[in-house]
Coordinates of C-alpha atoms in Angstrom, one line a residue:
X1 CA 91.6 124.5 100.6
X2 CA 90.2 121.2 99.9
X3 CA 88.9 119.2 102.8
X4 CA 88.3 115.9 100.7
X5 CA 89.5 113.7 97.5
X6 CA 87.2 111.8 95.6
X7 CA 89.0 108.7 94.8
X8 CA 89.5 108.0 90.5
X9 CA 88.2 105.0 88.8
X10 CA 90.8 102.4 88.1
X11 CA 89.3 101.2 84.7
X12 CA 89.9 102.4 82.1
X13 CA 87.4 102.7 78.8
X14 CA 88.7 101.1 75.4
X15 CA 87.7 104.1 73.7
X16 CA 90.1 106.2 75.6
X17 CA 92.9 103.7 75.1
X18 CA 92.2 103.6 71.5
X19 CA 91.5 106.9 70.0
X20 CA 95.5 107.7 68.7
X21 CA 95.1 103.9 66.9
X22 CA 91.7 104.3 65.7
X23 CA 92.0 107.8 64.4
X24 CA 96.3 106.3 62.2
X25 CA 93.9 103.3 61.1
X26 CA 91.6 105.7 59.6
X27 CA 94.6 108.1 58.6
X28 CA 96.2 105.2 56.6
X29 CA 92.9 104.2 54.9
X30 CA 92.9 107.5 53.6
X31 CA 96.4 106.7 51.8
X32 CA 95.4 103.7 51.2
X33 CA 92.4 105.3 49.1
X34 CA 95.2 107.7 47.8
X35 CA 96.8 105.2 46.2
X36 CA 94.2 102.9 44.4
X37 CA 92.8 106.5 42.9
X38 CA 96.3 106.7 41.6
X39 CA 96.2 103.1 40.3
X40 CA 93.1 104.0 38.3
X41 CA 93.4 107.0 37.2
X42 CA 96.9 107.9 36.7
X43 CA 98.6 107.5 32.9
X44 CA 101.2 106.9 34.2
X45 CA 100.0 103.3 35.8
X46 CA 100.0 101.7 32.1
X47 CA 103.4 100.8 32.2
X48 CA 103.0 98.1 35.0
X49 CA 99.8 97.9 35.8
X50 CA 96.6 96.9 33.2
X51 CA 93.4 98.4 33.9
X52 CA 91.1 95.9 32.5
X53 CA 87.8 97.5 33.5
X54 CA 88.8 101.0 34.2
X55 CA 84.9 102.0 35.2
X56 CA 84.8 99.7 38.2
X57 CA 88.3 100.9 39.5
X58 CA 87.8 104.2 39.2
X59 CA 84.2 104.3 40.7
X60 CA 85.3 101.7 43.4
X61 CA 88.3 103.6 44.5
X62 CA 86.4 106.9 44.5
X63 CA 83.6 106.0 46.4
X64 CA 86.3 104.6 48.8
X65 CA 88.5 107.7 49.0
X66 CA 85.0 109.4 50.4
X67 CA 84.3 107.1 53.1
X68 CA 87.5 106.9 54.2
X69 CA 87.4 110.9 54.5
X70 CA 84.1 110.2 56.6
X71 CA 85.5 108.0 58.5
X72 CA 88.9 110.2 59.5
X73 CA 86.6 112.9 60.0
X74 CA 84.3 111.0 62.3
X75 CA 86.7 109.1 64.7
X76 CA 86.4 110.9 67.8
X77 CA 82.3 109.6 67.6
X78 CA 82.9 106.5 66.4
X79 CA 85.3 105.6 68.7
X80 CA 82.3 105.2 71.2
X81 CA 81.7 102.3 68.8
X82 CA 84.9 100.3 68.9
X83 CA 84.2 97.2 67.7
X84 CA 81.6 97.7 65.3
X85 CA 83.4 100.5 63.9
X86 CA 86.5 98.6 63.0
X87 CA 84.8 95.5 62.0
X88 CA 82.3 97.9 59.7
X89 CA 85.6 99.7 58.4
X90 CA 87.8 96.7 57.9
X91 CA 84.7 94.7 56.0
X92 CA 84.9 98.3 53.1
X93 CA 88.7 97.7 52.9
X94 CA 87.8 93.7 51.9
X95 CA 85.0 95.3 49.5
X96 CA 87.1 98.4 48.0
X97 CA 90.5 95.9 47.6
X98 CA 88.4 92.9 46.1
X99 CA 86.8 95.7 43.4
X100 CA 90.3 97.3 42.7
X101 CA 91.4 93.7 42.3
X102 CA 89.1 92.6 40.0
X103 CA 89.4 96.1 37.9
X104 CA 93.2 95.6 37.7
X105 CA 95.6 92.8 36.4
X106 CA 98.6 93.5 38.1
X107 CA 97.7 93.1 41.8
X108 CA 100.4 93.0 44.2
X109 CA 100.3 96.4 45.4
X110 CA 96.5 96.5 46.7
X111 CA 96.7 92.9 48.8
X112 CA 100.2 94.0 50.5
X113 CA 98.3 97.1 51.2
X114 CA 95.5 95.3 53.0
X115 CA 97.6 93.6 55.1
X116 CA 98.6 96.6 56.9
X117 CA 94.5 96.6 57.6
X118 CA 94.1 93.5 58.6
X119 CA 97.2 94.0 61.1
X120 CA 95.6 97.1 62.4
X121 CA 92.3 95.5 63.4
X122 CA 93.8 92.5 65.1
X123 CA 95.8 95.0 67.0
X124 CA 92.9 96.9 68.2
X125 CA 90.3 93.9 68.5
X126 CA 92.5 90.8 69.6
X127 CA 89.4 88.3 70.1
X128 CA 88.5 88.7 66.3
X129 CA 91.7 88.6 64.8
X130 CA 91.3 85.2 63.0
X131 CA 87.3 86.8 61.6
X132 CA 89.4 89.3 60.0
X133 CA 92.0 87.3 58.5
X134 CA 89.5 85.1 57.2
X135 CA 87.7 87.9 56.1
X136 CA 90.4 89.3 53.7
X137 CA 91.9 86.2 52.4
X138 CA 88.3 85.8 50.8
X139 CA 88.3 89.1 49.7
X140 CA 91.7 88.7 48.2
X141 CA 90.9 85.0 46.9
X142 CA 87.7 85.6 45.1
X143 CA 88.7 88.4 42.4
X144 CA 91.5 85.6 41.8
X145 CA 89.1 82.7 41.3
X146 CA 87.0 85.1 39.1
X147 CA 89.7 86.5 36.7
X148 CA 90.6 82.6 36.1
X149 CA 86.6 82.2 35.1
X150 CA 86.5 85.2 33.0
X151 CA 90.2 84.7 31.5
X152 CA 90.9 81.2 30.9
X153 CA 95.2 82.0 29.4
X154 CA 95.5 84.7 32.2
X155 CA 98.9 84.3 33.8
X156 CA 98.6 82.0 37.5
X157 CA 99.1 83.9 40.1
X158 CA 97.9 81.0 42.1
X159 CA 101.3 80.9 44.2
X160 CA 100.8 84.7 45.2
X161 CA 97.5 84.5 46.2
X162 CA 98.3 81.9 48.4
X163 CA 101.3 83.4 50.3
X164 CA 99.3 86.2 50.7
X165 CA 96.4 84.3 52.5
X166 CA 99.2 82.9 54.6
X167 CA 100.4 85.9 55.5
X168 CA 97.2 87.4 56.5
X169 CA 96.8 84.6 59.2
X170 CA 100.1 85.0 60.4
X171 CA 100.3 88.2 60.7
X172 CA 96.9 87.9 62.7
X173 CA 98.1 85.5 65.1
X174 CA 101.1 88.0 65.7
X175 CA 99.5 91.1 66.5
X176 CA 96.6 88.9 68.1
X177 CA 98.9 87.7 70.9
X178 CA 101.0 91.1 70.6
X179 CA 98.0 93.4 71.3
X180 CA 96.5 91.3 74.4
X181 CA 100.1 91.8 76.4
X182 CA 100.2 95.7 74.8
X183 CA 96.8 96.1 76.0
X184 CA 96.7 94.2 79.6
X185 CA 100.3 96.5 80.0
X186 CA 98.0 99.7 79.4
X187 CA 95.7 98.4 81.5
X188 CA 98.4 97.9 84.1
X189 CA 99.9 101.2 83.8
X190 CA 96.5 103.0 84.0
X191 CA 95.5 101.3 87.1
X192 CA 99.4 102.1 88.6
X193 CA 98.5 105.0 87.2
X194 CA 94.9 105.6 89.4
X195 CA 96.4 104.0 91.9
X196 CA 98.8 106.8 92.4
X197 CA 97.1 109.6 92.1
X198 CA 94.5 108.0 94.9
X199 CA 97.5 107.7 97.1
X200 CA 98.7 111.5 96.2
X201 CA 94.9 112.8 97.2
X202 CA 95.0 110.3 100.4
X203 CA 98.2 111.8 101.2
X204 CA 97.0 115.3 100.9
X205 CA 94.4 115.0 102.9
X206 CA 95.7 113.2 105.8
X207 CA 98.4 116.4 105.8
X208 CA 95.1 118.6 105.3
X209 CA 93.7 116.6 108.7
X210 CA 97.0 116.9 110.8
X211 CA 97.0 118.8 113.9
X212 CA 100.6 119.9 113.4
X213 CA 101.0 122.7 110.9
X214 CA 103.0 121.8 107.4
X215 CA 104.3 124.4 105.2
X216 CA 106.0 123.8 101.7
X217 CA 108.7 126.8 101.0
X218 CA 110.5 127.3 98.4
X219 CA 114.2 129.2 98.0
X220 CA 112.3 132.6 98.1
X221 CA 110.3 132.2 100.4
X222 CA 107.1 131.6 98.3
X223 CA 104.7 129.1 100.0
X224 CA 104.1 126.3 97.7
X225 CA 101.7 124.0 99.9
X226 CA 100.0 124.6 103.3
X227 CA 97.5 122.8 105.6
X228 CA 94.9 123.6 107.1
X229 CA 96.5 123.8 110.7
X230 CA 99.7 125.8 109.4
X231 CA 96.9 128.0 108.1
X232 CA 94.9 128.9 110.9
X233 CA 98.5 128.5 113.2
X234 CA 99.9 131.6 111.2
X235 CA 96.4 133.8 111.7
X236 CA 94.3 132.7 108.4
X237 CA 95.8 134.7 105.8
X238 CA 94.4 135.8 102.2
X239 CA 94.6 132.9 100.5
X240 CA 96.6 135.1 97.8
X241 CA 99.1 135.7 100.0
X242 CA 101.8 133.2 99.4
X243 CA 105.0 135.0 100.7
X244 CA 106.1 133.9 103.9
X245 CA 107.5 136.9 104.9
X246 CA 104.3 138.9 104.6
X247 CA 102.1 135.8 106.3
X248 CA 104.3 135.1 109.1
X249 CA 107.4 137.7 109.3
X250 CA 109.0 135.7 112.4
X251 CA 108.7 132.4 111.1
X252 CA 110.5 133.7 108.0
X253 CA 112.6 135.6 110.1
X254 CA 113.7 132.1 111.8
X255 CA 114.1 130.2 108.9
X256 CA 116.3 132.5 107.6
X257 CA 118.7 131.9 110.8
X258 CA 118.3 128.3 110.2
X259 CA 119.3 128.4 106.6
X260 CA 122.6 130.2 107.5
X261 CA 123.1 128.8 110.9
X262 CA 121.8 125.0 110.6
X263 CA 120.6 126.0 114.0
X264 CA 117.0 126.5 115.1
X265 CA 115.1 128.7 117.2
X266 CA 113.1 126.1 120.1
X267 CA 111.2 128.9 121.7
X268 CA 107.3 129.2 121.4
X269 CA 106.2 132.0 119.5
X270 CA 102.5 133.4 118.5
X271 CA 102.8 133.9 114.8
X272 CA 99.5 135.9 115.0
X273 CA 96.9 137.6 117.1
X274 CA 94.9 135.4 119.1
X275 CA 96.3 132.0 118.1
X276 CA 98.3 129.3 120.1
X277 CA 102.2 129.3 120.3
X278 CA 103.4 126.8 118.3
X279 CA 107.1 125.8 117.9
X280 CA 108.6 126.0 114.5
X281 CA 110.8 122.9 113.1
X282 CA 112.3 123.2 109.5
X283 CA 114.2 120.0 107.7
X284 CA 115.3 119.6 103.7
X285 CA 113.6 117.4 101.2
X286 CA 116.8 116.2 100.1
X287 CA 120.8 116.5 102.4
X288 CA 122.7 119.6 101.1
X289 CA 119.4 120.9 99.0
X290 CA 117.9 124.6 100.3
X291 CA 116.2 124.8 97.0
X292 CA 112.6 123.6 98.8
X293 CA 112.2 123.6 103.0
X294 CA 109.9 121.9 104.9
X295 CA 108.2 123.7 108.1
X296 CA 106.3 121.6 110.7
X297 CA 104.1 123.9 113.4
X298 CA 103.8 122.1 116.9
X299 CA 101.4 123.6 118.6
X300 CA 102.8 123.6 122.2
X301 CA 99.0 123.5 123.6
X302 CA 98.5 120.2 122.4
X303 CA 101.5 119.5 123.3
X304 CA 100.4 120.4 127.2
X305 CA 97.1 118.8 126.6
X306 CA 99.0 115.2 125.7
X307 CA 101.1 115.8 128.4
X308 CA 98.7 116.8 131.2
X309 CA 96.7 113.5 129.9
X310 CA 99.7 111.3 130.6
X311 CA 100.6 112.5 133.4
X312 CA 96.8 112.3 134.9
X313 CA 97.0 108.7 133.8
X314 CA 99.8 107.9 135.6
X315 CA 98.6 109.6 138.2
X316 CA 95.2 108.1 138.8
X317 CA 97.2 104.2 137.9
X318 CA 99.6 105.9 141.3
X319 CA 96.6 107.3 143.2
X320 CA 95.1 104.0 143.1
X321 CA 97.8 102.0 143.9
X322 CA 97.9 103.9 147.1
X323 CA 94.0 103.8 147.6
X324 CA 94.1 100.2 147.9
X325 CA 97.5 100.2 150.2
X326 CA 95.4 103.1 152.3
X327 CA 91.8 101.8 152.2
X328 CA 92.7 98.4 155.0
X329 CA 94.6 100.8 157.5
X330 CA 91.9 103.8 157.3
X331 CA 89.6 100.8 157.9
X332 CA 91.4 100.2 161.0
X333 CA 91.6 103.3 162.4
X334 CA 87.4 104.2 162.0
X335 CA 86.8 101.0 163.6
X336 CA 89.1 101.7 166.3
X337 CA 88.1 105.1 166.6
X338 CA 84.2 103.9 166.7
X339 CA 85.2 101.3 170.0
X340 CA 87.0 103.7 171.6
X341 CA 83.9 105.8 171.1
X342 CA 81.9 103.3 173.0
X343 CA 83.9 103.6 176.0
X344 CA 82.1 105.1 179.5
X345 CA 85.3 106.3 180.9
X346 CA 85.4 109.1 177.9
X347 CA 85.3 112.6 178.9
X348 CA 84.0 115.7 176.9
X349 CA 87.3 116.6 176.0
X350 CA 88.4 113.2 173.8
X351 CA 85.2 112.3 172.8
X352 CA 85.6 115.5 170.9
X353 CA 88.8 114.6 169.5
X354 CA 87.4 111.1 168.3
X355 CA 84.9 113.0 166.2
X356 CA 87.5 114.2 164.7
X357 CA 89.4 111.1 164.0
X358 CA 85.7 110.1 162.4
X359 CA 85.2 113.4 160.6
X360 CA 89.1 112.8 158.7
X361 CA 88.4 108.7 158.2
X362 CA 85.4 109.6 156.7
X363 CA 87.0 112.6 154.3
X364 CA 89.8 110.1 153.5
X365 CA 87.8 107.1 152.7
X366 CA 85.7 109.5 150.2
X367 CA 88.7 110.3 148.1
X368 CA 89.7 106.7 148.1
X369 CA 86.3 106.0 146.5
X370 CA 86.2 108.9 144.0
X371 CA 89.5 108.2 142.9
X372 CA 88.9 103.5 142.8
X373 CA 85.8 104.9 141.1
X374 CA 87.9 107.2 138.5
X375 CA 89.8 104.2 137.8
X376 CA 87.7 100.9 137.6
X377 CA 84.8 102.9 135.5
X378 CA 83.0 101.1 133.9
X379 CA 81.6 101.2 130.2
X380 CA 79.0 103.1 129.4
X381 CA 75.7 101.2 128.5
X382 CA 72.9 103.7 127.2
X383 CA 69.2 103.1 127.1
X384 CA 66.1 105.2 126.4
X385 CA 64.3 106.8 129.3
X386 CA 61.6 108.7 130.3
X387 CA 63.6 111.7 131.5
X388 CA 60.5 112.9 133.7
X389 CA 59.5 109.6 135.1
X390 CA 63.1 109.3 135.8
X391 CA 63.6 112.8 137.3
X392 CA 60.7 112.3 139.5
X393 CA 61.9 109.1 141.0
X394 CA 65.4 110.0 141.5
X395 CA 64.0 113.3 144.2
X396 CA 62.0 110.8 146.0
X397 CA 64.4 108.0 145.9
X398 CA 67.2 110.8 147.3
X399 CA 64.6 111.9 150.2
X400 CA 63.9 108.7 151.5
X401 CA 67.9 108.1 151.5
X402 CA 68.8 111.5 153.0
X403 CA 67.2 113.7 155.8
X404 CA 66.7 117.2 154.1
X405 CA 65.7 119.0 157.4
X406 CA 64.9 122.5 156.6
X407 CA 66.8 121.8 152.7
X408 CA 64.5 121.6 149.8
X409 CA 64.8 119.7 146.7
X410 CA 62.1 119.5 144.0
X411 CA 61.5 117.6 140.3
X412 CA 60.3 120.0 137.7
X413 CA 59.3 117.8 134.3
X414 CA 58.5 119.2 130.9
X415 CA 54.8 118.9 130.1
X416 CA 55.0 116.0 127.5
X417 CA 57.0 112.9 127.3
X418 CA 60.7 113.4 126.7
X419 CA 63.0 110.6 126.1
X420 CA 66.4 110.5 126.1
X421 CA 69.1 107.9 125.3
X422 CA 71.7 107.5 128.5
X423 CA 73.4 104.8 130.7
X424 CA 70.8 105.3 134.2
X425 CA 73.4 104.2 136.2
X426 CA 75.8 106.7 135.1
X427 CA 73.2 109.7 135.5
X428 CA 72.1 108.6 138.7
X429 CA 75.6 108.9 140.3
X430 CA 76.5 112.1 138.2
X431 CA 72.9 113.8 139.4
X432 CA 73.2 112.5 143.0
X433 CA 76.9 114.2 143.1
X434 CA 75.7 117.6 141.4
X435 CA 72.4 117.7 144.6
X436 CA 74.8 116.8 146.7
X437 CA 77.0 119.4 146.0
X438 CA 74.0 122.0 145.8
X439 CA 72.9 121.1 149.1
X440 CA 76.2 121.6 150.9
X441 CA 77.8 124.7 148.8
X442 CA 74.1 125.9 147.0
X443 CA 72.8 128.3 149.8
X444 CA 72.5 131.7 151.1
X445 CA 74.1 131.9 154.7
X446 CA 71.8 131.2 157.9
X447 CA 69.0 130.3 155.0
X448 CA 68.0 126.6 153.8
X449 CA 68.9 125.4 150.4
X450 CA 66.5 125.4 147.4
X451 CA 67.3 122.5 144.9
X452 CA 65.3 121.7 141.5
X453 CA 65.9 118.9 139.5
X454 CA 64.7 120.0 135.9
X455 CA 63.9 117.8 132.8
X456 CA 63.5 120.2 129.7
X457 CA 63.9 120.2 126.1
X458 CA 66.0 122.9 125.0
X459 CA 64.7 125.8 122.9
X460 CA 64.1 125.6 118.9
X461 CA 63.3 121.8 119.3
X462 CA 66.8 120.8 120.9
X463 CA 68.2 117.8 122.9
X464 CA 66.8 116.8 126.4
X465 CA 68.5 118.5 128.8
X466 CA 68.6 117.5 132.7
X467 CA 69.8 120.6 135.5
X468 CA 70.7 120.7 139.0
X469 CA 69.6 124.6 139.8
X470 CA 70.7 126.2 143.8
X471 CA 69.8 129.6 144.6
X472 CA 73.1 130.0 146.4
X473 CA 75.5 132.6 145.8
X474 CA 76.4 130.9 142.5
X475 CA 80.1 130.8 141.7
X476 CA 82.8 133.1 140.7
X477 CA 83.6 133.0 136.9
X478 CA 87.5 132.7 137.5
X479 CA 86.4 129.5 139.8
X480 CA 83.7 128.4 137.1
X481 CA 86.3 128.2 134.7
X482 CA 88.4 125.4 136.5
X483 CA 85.9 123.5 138.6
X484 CA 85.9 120.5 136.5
X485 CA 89.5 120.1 136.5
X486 CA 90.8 117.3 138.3
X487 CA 92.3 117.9 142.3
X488 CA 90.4 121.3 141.8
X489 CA 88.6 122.3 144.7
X490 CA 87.4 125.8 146.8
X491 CA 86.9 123.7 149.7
X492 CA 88.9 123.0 152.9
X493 CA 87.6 119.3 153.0
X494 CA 86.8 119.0 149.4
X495 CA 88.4 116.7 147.2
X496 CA 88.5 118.2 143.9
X497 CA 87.3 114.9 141.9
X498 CA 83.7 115.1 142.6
X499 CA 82.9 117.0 138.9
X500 CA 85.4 115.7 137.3
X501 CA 84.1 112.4 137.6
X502 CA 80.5 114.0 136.8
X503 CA 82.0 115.2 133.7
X504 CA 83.2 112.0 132.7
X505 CA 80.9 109.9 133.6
X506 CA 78.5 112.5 131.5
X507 CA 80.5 112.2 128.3
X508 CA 81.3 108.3 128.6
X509 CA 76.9 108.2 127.6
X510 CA 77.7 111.3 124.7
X511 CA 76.2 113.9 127.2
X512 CA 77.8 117.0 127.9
X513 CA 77.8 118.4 131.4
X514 CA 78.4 122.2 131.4
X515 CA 77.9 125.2 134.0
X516 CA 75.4 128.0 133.2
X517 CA 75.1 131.1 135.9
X518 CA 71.7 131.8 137.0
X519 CA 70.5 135.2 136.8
X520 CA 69.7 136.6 139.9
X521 CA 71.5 134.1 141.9
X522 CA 72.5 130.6 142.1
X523 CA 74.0 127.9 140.0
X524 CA 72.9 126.0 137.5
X525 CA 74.7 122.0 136.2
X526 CA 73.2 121.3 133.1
X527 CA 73.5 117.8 131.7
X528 CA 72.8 118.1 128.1
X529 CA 71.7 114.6 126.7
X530 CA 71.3 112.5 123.4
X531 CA 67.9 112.6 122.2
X532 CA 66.7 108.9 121.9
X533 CA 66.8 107.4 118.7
X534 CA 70.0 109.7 117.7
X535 CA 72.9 107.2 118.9
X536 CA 71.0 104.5 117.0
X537 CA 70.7 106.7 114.2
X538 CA 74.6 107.7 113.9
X539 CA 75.4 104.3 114.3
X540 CA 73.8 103.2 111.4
X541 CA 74.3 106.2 109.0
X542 CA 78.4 105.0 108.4
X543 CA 76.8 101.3 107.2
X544 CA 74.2 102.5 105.1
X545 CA 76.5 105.0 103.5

């Protein structure tokens, strides 16, 4: 299957809207030679037309009946040559009449005849139109003027000659003005022409491109056109395989009951192994016409995905509509909580319990900042860093902020300078979250926890990459494969947003934040970044294109 359509040139080349005129021109030249060899050399010419000097005319028209062979023969290469061609061409007519002329006495026949040329090559080169008209009344007028010199009592044909000029000019002008509208309608039907065929090919592939599947069937069942997503939807069949019935027996099964029902099955089906259930929709090209059916293929998990999106939209614009409605009271309530704390008359017993007003305020107010945080993010602004500089100042910077105790955490840096193109701010809050998270949920029980912070390049000369690594008990692969899900969380006091946002926040700078089990233990966040240089790079590839 095609994936792209090179667009077709809208001009078109005179030769190719020539060749059927050029190659009658030529054709009727040939006659044209035809009959002045008759003229000559038929007996049967004596009784209406004189040969005065037989020798000319029959060497004149002879040498013409071969050229114009030559020149019938040789029309597809001349017509490379359009306009030398015909003005060469037309310039031997003027010669070969103006001999025949001046070898004959009655003379009619021959300048009628050229007319027809002269016509011709106006039609097919409009700018010279007058150059040829001019061209052949001379050639017409000067075996006139020199019959009157060399026969003083020859009968005037002065008159004739003259209408004939006429004629040449007005026929000309005619086919002058005729042949510019004839040729800018060509040129108007040959771009209409382009133009469609670039809209059929921009058509095709924007049905190639379309996540829902399209199918083409005919009355027997016999696929006429498929995309690409119809094609992988019904388990990527031979491309031989056109019947429906052998590609996708319950789709054709279905349209078969909608084709004698009008009523269609709504329930997801797999059409193959190992492919998404997609929900099958069939319509007519035309009311009241079976002969040709279309099929459309919705894929019901993009049809989850665009749901689940809207409705986490929606949900985060709800969630923090109540953040800001519960951030003022929970406000309240810690600083309450914290005076009441204060008090001397406290015993054991409700101090205890206004830790535990503390403890909850300070849960709450956490997801009330991951989720004003999901919502007011801001743009992503990358810039090129040292990834080990910036590695070894974010572990000290974290130390002096936090009081480890017994905890561990460590910077590991590659051993040469290794840039990378991302917003700090962005990384900073992503890796802060992912030590974080290592620290509390990274270690083995009664043990401290081991945390490295490693800046790498990946193998075979890849992109940076940053990881978080724990040597805790690392984490179930059923949990692993929904931990970055929004709301999803292990944890009695967790909030489930935490890696979500990390994950965001990661792909808002075009990095990719992934997790990688560590053999022998522990967890591993890598953070695979843009090398620096690359953003700029694909940004400027589409322009210079």
């Amino acid at each position: 299957m095609s994936t792209g359509a090179q667009l077709l040139d809208t001009t078109a080349s005179p030769g190719d809207i020539t060749r059927r005129e050029l190659y009658f021109f030529n054709l009727y030249r040939c006659l044209e030679a035809v009959v002045y060899v008759g003229l000559v050399f038929s007996p049967f010419a004596v009784d209406w037309v004189r040969v005065s000097r037989p020798l000319l005319g029959q060497a004149a028209s002879a040498v013409y009946l071969v050229v114009a062979l030559a020149l019938l023969v040789s029309t597809e290469r001349l017509r490379s040559r359009l306009a030398g061609t015909i003005s060469t061409s037309l310039l031997i007519d003027i010669v070969a009449a103006s001999l025949v002329l001046i070898a004959l006495t009655g003379h009619s026949l021959v300048p009628m005849m050229l007319l027809v040329n002269v016509g011709i090559a106006a039609l097919l080169l409009p700018h010279r139109a007058y150059v040829f008209a001019t061209a052949a009344a001379l050639g017409v007028a000067m075996p006139y003027a020199y019959q009157l010199l060399s026969e003083p009592g020859r009968e005037n044909n002065s008159v004739e000659t003259i209408a004939v000029v006429v004629a040449y000019f007005i026929v000309a002008a005619l086919l002058r003005y005729l042949g510019g509208h004839m040729r800018a309608a060509e040129d108007l039907a040959a771009r209409r022409g382009v133009d469609l065929l670039n809209l059929e090919q921009i058509n095709d592939l924007i049905i190639q491109r379309m996540k829902t599947g399209v199918l083409l069937v005919d009355r027997a069942n016999h696929i006429l056109r498929i995309n690409e997503s119809a094609w992988h939807l019904i388990g990527n069949p031979p491309p031989n395989q056109r019947e429906l019935g052998s590609a996708a027996p319950e789709l054709s099964r279905r349209l078969y009951h909608w084709r004698h029902t009008g009523k269609s099955d709504q329930t997801a089906v797999a059409l193959a192994h190992d492919v998404p259930e997609v929900i099958p929709r069939f319509t007519r090209l035309a009311p009241n016409d079976d002969t040709n059916v279309l099929i459309f293929l919705d894929d019901t998990s993009l049809l989850s995905r665009r749901a689940e999106e809207l409705t986490l939209s929606s949900l985060g614009r709800l969630s923090a509509s109540i953040a800001h409605e519960i951030r003022n009271p929970l406000a309240a309530i810690r600083y309450s909580a914290q005076l009441l704390a204060e008090s001397p008359e406290l015993n054991a017993e409700d101090k205890r319990l206004v830790d535990i007003i503390n403890n909850h305020c300070t849960r709450a107010n956490d997801v009330v900042e991951n989720i004003l945080q999901l919502s007011r993010r801001e743009r992503s602004r990358p810039e090129t860093i040292d990834l080990n500089a910036w590695v070894l100042a974010f572990v000290e910077d974290y130390k002096q902020s936090n009081d480890l105790g017994q905890d561990q955490l460590r910077a590991v840096t590659h051993n040469r300078t290794l840039e990378a193109m991302v917003d700090p701010q962005h990384l900073q809050q992503v890796v802060w979250n992912l030590v974080q998270n290592a620290l509390r949920y990274g270690r083995q029980p009664n043990q401290p926890a081991r945390v490295s912070v490693v800046a790498r390049l990946a193998v075979d000369k890849g992109p940076p990459l940053l990881e978080v690594i724990d040597r805790g008990p690392g984490i179930p692969p059923k949990v692993a494969a929904q931990i970055f899900e929004p709301f999803y969380t292990t944890h009695e006091y967790g909030t489930g947003l935490g890696l979500y946002l990390a994950k965001q926040m990661s792909e808002a700078s075009q990095a990719s934040l992934e997790y990688v089990p560590v053999a022998g233990g522990g967890a591993c966040f890598r953070i695979t970044l843009t090398p620096a240089g690359a953003l700029l790079a694909s940004r400027i590839a589409p322009q210079s294109a």
